Coordinates of C-alpha atoms in Angstrom, one line a residue:
M18 CA 0.1 -0.1 -0.1
E19 CA 2.7 2.4 1.0
T20 CA 5.3 1.5 -1.6
S21 CA 2.9 0.2 -4.3
G22 CA 1.0 3.3 -5.0
K23 CA -2.1 1.3 -4.9
T24 CA -5.2 1.5 -2.5
A25 CA -5.9 -1.0 0.1
V26 CA -9.0 -1.9 -1.7
Q27 CA -7.1 -2.8 -5.1
I28 CA -4.6 -4.6 -3.2
A29 CA -7.2 -6.9 -1.4
R30 CA -9.2 -7.3 -4.9
E31 CA -5.8 -8.5 -6.1
L32 CA -5.1 -10.9 -3.4
G33 CA -8.7 -12.2 -3.0
V34 CA -9.3 -10.9 0.6
S35 CA -11.5 -8.0 2.2
D36 CA -9.6 -4.8 2.8
S37 CA -10.4 -5.5 6.4
V38 CA -8.2 -8.6 6.2
L39 CA -5.6 -6.7 4.7
Y40 CA -5.6 -4.0 7.0
H41 CA -5.7 -6.6 9.9
W42 CA -2.5 -8.4 8.4
R43 CA -0.9 -4.9 8.2
K44 CA -1.5 -4.4 11.8
I45 CA 0.1 -7.8 12.7
L46 CA 3.2 -6.9 10.5
A47 CA 3.7 -3.7 12.1
E48 CA 3.4 -5.2 15.9
K49 CA 5.4 -8.2 15.2
G50 CA 7.7 -7.4 12.4
A51 CA 9.6 -10.2 10.5
Q52 CA 8.0 -13.0 13.0
A53 CA 4.5 -11.7 12.0
F54 CA 4.0 -14.7 9.5
P55 CA 6.2 -17.6 10.3
S56 CA 5.9 -20.0 7.6
K57 CA 8.6 -21.3 4.8
G58 CA 9.5 -17.6 4.2
H59 CA 9.6 -16.4 7.7
Q60 CA 10.7 -19.2 9.9
T61 CA 11.1 -18.8 13.4
E62 CA 14.9 -19.5 14.6
A63 CA 14.0 -23.0 16.2
E64 CA 12.2 -23.9 12.9
E65 CA 15.4 -22.9 11.2
E66 CA 17.6 -24.6 13.4
L67 CA 15.4 -27.8 13.3
R68 CA 15.4 -27.6 9.2
R69 CA 19.4 -27.2 9.4
L70 CA 19.9 -30.2 11.8
R71 CA 17.7 -32.4 9.8
M72 CA 19.6 -31.9 6.6
E73 CA 22.9 -32.0 8.4
N74 CA 21.5 -35.3 10.0
E75 CA 20.6 -36.8 6.4
R76 CA 23.9 -35.7 5.0
L77 CA 25.7 -37.6 7.9
R78 CA 23.5 -40.8 7.5
M79 CA 24.6 -40.8 3.8
E80 CA 28.3 -40.3 4.7
R81 CA 27.9 -43.2 7.4
D82 CA 26.4 -45.6 4.7
I83 CA 28.7 -44.8 2.1
L84 CA 31.9 -45.6 4.7
K85 CA 29.8 -48.8 5.5
K86 CA 29.8 -49.7 1.6
A87 CA 33.5 -48.7 1.3
I88 CA 34.7 -51.0 4.5
A89 CA 32.9 -53.9 3.2
I90 CA 34.4 -53.6 -0.4
F91 CA 38.2 -53.0 1.3
T92 CA 37.7 -55.9 3.6
Q93 CA 36.2 -58.0 0.9
N94 CA 39.5 -57.3 -1.5
Q95 CA 41.8 -58.2 1.4
K96 CA 40.7 -61.9 1.9

């Protein structure tokens, strides 16, 4: 609204919501800032850390599986 030069009614119509909903969203954003709408775009610190740790966990499992296979191959070749 402030930066687009459009009215709240125009933006609400484009988004398919009422202008009162748009004003409510703007109020929440003003009160809470970046944490106003935590989701994929604005994750909380705990959600971001959980996502990072899950990715790291998956990477470490893959490394472990590769090492297990390598050990099996090397021990088989030594026999």
